[in-house]
Structures are given as C-alpha cells and as structure tokens.
Coordinates of C-alpha atoms and ligand atoms in Angstrom, one line a residue:
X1 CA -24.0 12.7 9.3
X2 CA -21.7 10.1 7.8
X3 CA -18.0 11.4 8.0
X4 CA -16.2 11.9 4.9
X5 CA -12.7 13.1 4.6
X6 CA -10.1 13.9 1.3
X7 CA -6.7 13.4 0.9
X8 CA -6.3 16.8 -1.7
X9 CA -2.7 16.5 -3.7
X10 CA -2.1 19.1 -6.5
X11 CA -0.9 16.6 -9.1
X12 CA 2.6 18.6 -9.8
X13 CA 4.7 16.4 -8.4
X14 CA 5.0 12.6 -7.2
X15 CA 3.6 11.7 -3.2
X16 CA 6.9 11.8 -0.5
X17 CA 6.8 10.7 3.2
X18 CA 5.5 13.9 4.0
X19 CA 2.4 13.9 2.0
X20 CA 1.8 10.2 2.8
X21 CA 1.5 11.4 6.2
X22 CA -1.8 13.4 5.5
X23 CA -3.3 10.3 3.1
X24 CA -3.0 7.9 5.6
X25 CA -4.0 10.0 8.8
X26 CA -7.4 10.7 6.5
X27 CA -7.2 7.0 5.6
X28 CA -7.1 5.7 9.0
X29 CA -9.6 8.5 10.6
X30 CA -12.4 7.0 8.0
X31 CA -11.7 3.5 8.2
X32 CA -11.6 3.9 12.1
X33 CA -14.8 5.6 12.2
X34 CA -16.5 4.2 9.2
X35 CA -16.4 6.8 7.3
X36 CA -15.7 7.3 2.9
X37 CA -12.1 8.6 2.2
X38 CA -11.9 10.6 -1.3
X39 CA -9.3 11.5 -3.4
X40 CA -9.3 15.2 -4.3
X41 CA -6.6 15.7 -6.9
X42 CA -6.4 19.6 -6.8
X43 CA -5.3 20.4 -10.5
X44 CA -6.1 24.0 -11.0
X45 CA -3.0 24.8 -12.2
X46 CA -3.1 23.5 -15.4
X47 CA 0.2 24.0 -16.1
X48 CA 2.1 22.4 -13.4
X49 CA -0.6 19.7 -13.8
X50 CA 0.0 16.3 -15.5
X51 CA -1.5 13.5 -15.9
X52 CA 1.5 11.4 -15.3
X53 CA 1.6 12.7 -11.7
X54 CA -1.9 12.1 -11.3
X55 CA -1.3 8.4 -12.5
X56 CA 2.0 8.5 -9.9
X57 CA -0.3 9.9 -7.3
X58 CA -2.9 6.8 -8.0
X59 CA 0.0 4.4 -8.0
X60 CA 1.7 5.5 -4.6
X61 CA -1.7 5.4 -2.6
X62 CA -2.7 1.8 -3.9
X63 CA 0.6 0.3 -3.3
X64 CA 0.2 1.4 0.3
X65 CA -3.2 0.1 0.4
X66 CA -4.9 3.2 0.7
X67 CA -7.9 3.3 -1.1
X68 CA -10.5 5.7 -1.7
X69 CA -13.8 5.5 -2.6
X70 CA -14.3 8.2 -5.4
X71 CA -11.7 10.8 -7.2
X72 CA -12.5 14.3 -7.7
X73 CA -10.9 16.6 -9.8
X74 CA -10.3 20.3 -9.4
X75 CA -10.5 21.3 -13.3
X76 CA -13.6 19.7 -13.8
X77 CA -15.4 21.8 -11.4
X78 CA -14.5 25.5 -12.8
X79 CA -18.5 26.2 -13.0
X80 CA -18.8 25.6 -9.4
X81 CA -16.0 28.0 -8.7
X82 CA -17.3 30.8 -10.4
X83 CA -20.4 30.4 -9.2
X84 CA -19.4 31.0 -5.5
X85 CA -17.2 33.7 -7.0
X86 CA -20.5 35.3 -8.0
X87 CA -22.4 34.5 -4.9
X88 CA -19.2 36.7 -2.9
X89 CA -19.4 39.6 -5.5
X90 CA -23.1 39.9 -5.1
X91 CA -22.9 40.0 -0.9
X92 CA -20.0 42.0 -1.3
X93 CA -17.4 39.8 0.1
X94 CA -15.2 39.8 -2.7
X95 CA -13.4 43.0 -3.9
X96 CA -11.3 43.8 -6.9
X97 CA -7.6 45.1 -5.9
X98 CA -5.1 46.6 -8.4
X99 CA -2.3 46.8 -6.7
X100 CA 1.1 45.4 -8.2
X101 CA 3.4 42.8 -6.6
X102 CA 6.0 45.8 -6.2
X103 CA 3.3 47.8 -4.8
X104 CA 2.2 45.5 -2.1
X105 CA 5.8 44.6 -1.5
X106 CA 6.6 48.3 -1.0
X107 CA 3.6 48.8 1.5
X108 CA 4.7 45.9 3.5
X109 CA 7.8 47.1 3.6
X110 CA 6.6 50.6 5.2
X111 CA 4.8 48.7 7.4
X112 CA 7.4 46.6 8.7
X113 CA 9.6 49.5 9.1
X114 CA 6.9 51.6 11.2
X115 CA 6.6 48.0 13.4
X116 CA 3.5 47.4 12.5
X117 CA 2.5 44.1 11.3
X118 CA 2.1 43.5 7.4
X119 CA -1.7 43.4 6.5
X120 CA -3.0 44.8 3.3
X121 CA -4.5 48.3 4.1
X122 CA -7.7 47.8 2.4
X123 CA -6.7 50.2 0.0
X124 CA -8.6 48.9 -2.8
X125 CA -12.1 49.2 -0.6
X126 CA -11.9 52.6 -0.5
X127 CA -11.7 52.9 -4.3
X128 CA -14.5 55.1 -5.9
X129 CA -15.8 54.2 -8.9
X130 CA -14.4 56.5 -11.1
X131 CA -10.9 55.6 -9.4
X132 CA -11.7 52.0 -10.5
X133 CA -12.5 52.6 -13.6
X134 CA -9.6 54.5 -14.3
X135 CA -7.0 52.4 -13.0
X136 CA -8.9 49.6 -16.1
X137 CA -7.9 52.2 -18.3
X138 CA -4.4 52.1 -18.0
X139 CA -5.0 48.5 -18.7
X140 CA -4.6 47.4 -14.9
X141 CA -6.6 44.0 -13.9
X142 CA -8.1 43.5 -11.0
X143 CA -7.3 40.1 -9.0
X144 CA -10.1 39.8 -6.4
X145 CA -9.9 39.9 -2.2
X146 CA -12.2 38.5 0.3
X147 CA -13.5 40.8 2.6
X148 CA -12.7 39.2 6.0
X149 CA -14.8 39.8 8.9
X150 CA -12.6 41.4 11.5
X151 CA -13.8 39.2 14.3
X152 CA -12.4 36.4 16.3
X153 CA -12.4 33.0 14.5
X154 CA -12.1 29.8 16.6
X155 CA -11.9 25.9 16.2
X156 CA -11.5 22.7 18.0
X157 CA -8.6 21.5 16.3
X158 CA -8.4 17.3 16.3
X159 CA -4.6 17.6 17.0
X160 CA -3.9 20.9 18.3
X161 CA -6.7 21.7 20.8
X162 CA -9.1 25.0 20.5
X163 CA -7.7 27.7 18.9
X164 CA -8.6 31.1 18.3
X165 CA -7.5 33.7 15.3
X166 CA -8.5 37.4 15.2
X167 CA -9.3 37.4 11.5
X168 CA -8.4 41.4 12.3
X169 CA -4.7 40.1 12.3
X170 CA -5.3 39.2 8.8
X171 CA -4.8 40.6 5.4
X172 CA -7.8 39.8 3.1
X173 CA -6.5 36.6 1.3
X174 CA -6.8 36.9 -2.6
X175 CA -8.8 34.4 -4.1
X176 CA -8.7 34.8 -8.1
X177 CA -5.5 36.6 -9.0
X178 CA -5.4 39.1 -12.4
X179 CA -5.5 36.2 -14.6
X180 CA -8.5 34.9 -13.6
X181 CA -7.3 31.6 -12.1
X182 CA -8.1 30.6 -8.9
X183 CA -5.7 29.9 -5.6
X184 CA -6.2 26.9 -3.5
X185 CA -8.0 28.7 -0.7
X186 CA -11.6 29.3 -2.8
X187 CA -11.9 25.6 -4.4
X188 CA -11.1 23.9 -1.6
X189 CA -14.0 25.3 0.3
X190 CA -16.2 24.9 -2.4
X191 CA -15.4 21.1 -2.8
X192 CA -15.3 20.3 0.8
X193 CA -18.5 22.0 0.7
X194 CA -20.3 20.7 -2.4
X195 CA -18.9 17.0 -1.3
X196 CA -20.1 16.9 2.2
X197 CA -16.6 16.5 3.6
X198 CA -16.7 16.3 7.4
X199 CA -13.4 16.6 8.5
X200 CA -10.6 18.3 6.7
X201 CA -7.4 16.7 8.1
X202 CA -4.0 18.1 6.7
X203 CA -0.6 19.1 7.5
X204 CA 0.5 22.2 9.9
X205 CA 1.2 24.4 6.8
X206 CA -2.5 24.7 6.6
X207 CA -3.4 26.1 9.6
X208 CA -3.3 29.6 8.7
X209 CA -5.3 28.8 6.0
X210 CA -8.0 27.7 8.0
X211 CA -9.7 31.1 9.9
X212 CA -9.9 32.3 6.2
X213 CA -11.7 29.5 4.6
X214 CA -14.3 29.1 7.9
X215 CA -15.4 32.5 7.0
X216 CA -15.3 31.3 3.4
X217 CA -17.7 28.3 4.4
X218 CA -19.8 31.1 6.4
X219 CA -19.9 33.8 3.8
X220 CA -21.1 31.0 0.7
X221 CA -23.8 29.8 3.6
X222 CA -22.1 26.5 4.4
X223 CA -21.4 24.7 7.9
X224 CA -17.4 25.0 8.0
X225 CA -16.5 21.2 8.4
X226 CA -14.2 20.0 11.5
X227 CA -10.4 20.7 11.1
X228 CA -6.9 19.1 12.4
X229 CA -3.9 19.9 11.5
X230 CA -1.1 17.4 11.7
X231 CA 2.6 17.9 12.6
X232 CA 5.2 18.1 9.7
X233 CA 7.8 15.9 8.8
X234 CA 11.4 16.4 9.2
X235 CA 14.8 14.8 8.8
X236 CA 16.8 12.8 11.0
X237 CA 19.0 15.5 11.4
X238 CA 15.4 18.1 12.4
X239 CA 16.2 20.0 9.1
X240 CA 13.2 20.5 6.8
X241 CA 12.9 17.7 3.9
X242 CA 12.9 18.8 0.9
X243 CA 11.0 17.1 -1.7
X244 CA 13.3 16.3 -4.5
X245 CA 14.9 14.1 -2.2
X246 CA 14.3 10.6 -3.7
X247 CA 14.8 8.9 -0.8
X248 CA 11.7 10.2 1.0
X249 CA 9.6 9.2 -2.5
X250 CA 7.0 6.9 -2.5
X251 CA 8.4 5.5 -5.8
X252 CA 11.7 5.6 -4.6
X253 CA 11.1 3.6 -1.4
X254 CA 8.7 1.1 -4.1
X255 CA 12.1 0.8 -6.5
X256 CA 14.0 -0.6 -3.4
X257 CA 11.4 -2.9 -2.8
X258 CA 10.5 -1.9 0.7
X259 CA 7.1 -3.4 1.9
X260 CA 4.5 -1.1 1.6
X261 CA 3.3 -2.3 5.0
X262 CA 6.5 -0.9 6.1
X263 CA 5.8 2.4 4.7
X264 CA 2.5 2.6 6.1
X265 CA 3.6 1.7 9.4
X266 CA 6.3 4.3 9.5
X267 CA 4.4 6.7 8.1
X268 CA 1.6 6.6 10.6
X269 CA 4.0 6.1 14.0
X270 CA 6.6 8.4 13.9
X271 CA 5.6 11.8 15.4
X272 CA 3.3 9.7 17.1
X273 CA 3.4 8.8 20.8
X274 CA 2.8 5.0 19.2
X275 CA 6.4 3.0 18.8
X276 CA 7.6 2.5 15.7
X277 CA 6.9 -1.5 15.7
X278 CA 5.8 -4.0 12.9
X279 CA 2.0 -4.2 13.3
X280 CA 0.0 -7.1 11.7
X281 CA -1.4 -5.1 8.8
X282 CA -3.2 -2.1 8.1
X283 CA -5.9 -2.8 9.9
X284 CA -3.9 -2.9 13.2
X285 CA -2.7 0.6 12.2
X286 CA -7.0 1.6 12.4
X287 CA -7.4 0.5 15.6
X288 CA -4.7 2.1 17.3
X289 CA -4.8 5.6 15.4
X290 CA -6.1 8.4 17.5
X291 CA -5.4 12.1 17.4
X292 CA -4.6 12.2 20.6
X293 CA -1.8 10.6 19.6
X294 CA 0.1 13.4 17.7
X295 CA 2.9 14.4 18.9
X296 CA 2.8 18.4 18.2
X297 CA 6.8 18.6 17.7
X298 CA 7.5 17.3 14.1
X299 CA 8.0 13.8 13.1
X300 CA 11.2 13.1 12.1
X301 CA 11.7 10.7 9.3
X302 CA 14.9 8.4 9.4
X303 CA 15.5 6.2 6.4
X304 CA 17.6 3.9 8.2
X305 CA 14.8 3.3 10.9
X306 CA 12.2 2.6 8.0
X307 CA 14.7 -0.1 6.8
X308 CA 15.4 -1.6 10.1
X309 CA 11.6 -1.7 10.5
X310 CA 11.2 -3.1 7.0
X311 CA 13.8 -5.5 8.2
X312 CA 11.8 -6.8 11.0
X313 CA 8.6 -7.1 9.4
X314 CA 10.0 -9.6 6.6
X315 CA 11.5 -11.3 9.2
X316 CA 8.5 -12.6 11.0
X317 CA 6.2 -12.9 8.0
X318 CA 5.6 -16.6 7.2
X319 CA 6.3 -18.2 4.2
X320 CA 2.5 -18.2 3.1
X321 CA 2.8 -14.1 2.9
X322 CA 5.6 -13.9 0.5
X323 CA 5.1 -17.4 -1.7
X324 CA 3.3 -15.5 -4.3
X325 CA 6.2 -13.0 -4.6
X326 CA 8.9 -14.9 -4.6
X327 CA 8.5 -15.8 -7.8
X328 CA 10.9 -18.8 -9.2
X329 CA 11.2 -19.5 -5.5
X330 CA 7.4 -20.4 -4.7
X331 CA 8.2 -24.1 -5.2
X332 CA 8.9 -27.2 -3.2
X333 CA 11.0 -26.6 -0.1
X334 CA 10.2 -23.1 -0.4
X335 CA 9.3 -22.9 2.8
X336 CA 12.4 -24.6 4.3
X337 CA 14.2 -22.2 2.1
X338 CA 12.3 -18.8 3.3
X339 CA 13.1 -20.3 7.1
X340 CA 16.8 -20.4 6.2
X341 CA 17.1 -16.2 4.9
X342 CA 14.1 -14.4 5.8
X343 CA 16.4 -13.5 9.0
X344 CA 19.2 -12.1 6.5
X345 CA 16.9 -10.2 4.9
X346 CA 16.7 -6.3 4.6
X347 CA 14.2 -6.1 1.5
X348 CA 12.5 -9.1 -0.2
X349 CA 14.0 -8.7 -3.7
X350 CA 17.5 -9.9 -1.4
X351 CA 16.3 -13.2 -1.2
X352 CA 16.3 -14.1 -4.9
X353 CA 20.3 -13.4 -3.8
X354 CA 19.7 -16.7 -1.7
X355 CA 18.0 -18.6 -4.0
X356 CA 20.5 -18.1 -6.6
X357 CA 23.5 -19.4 -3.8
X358 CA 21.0 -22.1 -2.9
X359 CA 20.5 -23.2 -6.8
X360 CA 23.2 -22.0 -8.5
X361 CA 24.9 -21.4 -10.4
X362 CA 27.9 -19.1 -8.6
X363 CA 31.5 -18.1 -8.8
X364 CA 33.0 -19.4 -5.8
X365 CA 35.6 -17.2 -3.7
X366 CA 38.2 -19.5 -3.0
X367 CA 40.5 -18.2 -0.3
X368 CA 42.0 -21.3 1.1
X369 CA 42.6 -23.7 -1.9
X370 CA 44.1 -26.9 -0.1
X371 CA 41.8 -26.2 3.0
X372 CA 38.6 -26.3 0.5
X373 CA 39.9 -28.9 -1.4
X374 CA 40.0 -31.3 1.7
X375 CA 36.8 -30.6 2.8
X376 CA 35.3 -31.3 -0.8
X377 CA 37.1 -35.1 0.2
X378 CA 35.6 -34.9 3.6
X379 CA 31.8 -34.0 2.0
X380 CA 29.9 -37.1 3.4
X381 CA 27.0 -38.9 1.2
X382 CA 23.5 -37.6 1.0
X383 CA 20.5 -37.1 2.1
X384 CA 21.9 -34.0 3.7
X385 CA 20.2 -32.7 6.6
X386 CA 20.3 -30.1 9.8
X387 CA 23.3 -32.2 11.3
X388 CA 25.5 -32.4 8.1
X389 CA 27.2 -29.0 8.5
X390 CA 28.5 -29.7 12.3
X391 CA 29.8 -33.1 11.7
X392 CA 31.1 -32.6 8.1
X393 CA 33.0 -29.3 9.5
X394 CA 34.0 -31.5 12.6
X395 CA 35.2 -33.7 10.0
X396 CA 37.4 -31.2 8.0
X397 CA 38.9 -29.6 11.6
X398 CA 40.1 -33.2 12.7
X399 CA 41.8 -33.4 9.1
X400 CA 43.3 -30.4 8.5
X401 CA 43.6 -28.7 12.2
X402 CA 42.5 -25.6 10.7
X403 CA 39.9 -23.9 13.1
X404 CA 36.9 -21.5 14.1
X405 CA 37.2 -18.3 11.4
X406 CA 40.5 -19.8 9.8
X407 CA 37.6 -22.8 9.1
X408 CA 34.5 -21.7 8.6
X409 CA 35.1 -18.5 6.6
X410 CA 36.7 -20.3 3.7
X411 CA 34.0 -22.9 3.5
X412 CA 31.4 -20.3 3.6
X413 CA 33.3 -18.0 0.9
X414 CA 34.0 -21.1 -1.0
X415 CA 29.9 -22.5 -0.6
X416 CA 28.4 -19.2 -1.0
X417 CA 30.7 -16.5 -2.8
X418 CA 29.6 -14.5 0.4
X419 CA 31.2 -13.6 3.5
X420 CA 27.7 -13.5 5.0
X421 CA 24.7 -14.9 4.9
X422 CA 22.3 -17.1 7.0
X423 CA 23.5 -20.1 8.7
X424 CA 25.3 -22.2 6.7
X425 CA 23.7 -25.3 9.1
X426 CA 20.3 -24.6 6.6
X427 CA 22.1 -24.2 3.7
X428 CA 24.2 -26.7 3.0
X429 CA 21.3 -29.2 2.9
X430 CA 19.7 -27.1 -0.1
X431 CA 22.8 -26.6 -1.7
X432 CA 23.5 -30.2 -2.0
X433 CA 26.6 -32.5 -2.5
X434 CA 27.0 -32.0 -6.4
X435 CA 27.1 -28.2 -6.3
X436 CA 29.1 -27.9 -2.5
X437 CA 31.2 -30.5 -4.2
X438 CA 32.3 -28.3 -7.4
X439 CA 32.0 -25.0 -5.5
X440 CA 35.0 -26.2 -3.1
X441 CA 36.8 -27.4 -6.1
X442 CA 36.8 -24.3 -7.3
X443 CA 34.1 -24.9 -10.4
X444 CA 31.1 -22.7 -11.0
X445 CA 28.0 -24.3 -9.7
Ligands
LIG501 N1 -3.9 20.8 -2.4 C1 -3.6 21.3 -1.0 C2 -2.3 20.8 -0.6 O1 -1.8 19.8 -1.1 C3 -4.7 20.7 -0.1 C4 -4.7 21.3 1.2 C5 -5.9 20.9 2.0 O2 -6.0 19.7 2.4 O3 -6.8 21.7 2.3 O4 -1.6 21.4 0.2

C-alpha cells in the first residue's frame, strides 16, 4: 500500500518551531520512503479559524520547502463526519451524556479525594429512557461519548517502541459536545481513514489520543493506520515554549531573513541523535532521517544555535546560490565581492551592509584625523589589488610611526564607518582610490 502521511494544523494560529517539527518529520518520512505528504488543515472550529492563518500556514511550509501534494480541509467534510456519527449511534458506540462541566468537575473531584483515578462513571449509560427524556425537558443537551471497549490497546510506536494502554483506565472521550460541533479526536479518524493515510506522525501530546481513536478506526470498520509520536520542543533553558513567542515563528525567523535551509536543518536535528551541522539541502536531511533517531527527551530549541548554524551555512554557500538574491549585487565582481563577506555574515540581508561600504556612499568615522589624512597622501595609484592594503599600510606605519590597532583601526573606521567587518586586504580593492581617498579625508563617499 503506498504510504501517505498529513501534516494536520488547525489554522488558529501561525506555524512555530514546534509544529514545524511534526511537518517536516511527515515530510521527510514520505520523501524518504516515496510516499505523498498531505496537508490537512483541521478547521472545525470555525471560529478560531481564518483564512489568513491558513494562507500563513501555506506560506511557512513553502518557504521551507515542504510541499505537499494535495490540501484537505476539515469544514468541507462535515457530511462525512456525521455520517460516522450515525454509523456509532446505530452500533451503539456513541452515547448521549448530560452532565454539566460543574457536574463532571464535581465527580472528579470525589474521585480524586477517595484516590481513585478520575474516569467518567458511565453515568449516562445507565440512563433509562424516561430518565433521558426528562433531563431534554428541562432543556438539557446531550453532547455525545464513545463507548470504549475496556480492553488492552497496543501499538508499535515509530519513536517510542510498543506500547500498551488499558482503554479501562480511560474515561469515554466525548466526541460531539452539546452544540453539535465536533472535537478533534472523531474527524481526524475519519480523514485519516477516508484518505488512506498510512502513518499518522505527530507530536507527544498526542499520544493519549491514540488508544481512543484505534478503537475509533475499529469501531467505524477501518484498519487503524501506523502511529509515532515525536518528542516536544523546549527552550534553551528546558522550560515549555510558548507559542506567542515570536522568536520561535516561522514568520518571525522569515523577517530576519534566516535561510530557510537553516530552519529545516534545525528543525529536523535537534532532539535528534544527528548533529546539528549544515547539510547540503533538503534532500541530505531525507537520507539521513530515521526514527530511530529520536531522541525521547525533548528537543530543545536555542535561537542562538539556529543563528550560529545559519551563520555557517551562508558561509560555505558559493556565490552561484545567493547571485539571484543578492539583488543590486548580482553584477560584475560579484563574486569577488561575496568571497570578501560571506564569512562576516550572520543573515544574507547583512551583506547589502557590504555592498553599500564597498559602493558607497558612507559617513566615515574619523577617529584619527592627521593619521587618516596621511594615509589618504600615502594611497598609491591604481589598479588596486590583494597586495595594496599590506604595502600601502606599510606605507603609512613608516610615515607616521603609528602602529598595529593605533593603525589599522582608524583606517578601517575611516574606510568603512565600521569597527568590523571582513578583511580590509579584499576590500580596499573594491572600494577603490576615489572613494578610500575622500572617505580618509573625511568626505562622504
Ligand atoms: N490538528 C491536530 C493538532 O494540530 C492534529 C493532530 C494529529 O496529527 O492527529 O494537534
């Protein structure tokens, strides 16, 4: 059977490093294997739902590369839910409860206090008919349970191994609630169901989801499809994330113009026993992903890591892989240029910084006026080249016996309004006489 897998986001909000997670582990699984990877975007709430997220949901998985092969949405589908609502009522799997949030809270409570664990009682099942009918008179609705079977549920888990769940241990999950509207557990099934999905790979917070919905898959006559459950992400500190935070966004890390390869990479290594390393391109990131690899502690997110890796990767890509994006800078010499600061570099958009020293025009930081003004005399004719820097500076030491930092960093303050910067031995040449000339003298250039 071919292998198809989802990546299922509730379109209520924009995708984070967490969720990303999930995407790409789905991603990776069906590209590994050959498999289709679908977007489920699970909008039964219509409330909570917009479109904008969806859009935002769209946009964050193409920028990373992750593409699927067809989009499903939950809201379109409300016939198919009812109908396996119907199929439940008539086996008698589903059962209407009327009991109250206080109500349940209360029993939970007694429960608790007697040490017993907090299941629902199965009160409701017990209801006669007359009971039922007059709790509808007093205007009560019912929201609907599933009747679990009170047996032992087990699966081979991709990450975490076999496990085993007495469904006994359970209460009955609710799967339509007064209002009529659905919870995530019943759709989910039905979808994974009606779209042939193979493999439902997701975060840890689903796991006790899953002994539920296998009898679901059972009880509507299905084949429950495999599961794994992958660790959760945390902060560098090992405190929970929390979503708001902007700097775990997907947009947020797009604003700062960090390479989506970066992203990806990060995403799919840490909580993994893989390194976190710059890998050639996605495709390196399918051949080495295996489950195996999980690590079952949680992966902890770090944004200065994903920066420092972001850092690396720019700095070996060739000039070829980052023309097109320069921009203004794709022209001749660019690649001379990109030689000179891709090293420097901690995000792409830094380099236009470069180009701007390299081309002008700038304010120059003039810290040592009669120093700079003797080296603007010293500045030998052009063409310019890797050896100008070293002789003209050799030049302006013998002149002016001003040394080391006393020399250089006036010169480089004075040539590139910056205190740092790549190696003034590659940019001088671009620079040029006219504009070193001027900046030295003190003239924007
Ligand atoms: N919409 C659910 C979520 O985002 C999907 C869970 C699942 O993959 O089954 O948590």
């Amino acid at each position: 059977m071919a292998v198809t897998v989802r990546f299922a986001p509730s379109p209520t909000g924009r995708l984070h490093a967490g969720n990303i997670r999930t995407a790409l582990f789905n991603f990776l699984f069906a590209r590994k294997i050959g498999g289709r990877f679908l977007l489920r975007l699970d909008d039964t709430d219509a409330e909570r739902s917009t479109e904008e997220f969806a859009d935002g949901i769209r946009e964050d998985l193409s920028w990373l590369g992750l593409d699927w092969a067809e989009e499903i949405r939950q809201s379109g589908r409300f016939d198919r839910y009812a109908a396996a609502v119907e199929k439940l009522k008539t086996s008698g799997r589903l059962y209407p409860a009327y009991e109250s949030p206080e109500e349940l809270e209360l029993k939970r409570k007694r429960q608790l206090a007697r040490g017993k664990p907090p299941v629902y009682d199965r009160a409701a099942l017990k209801l006669t008919d007359a009971e039922r009918a007059k709790l509808e008179a007093e205007g009560r609705k019912a929201h609907w349970r599933f009747k679990l079977e009170q047996r032992d549920v087990t699966w081979d888990d991709l990450v975490r191994g076999r496990q085993h769940v007495d469904a006994a241990s359970l209460s009955d999950p609710v799967l339509v609630r007064a209002d009529g509207t659905y919870l995530y557990t019943l759709p989910s099934v039905v979808d994974d169901n009606d779209l042939r999905v193979t493999h439902v790979i997701r975060g840890e917070d689903h796991v006790a989801n899953t002994a539920p919905q296998i009898q679901l898959f059972e009880a509507l006559g299905a084949v429950p499809p495999a599961f794994g459950h992958h660790n959760l992400l945390v902060g560098a500190d090992g405190q929970a994330l929390s979503k708001r935070d902007k700097s775990i966004s997907i947009s947020g890390m797009r604003e700062e113009e960090i390479e989506p390869l970066a992203v990806a990479i990060y995403a799919g290594t840490i909580g993994t026993s893989d390194a976190v390393a710059p890998h050639a391109g996605l495709d390196e990131l399918v051949q080495s992903f295996d489950f195996a690899k999980l690590s079952r502690a949680p992966a902890r997110f770090d944004g200065h890591e994903l920066r420092l890796l972001n850092a690396k990767l720019l700095h070996a890509l060739p000039f070829e892989a980052v023309a097109a994006r320069l921009g203004e800078m794709d022209i001749d010499g660019g690649n001379d240029f990109w030689e000179a600061v891709r090293g420097n570099l901690g995000v792409l958009a830094e380099a236009k910084l470069w180009w701007r020293v390299v081309n002008g025009p700038i304010e120059p930081v003039i810290a040592d006026a009669p120093l700079c003004q003797a080296a603007a005399k010293l500045l030998p004719p052009e063409p310019w080249d890797g050896e100008t820097w070293s002789v003209w500076s050799s030049a302006v030491k013998e002149a002016t016996g001003v040394k080391n930092k006393a020399l250089f960093q006036p010169l480089r303050l004075a040539l590139t309004a910056s205190a740092h910067g790549p190696e003034l031995k590659h940019l001088l040449p671009m620079i040029g006489r006219t504009r070193a000339k001027a900046r030295l003298e003190g003239t924007a250039a």
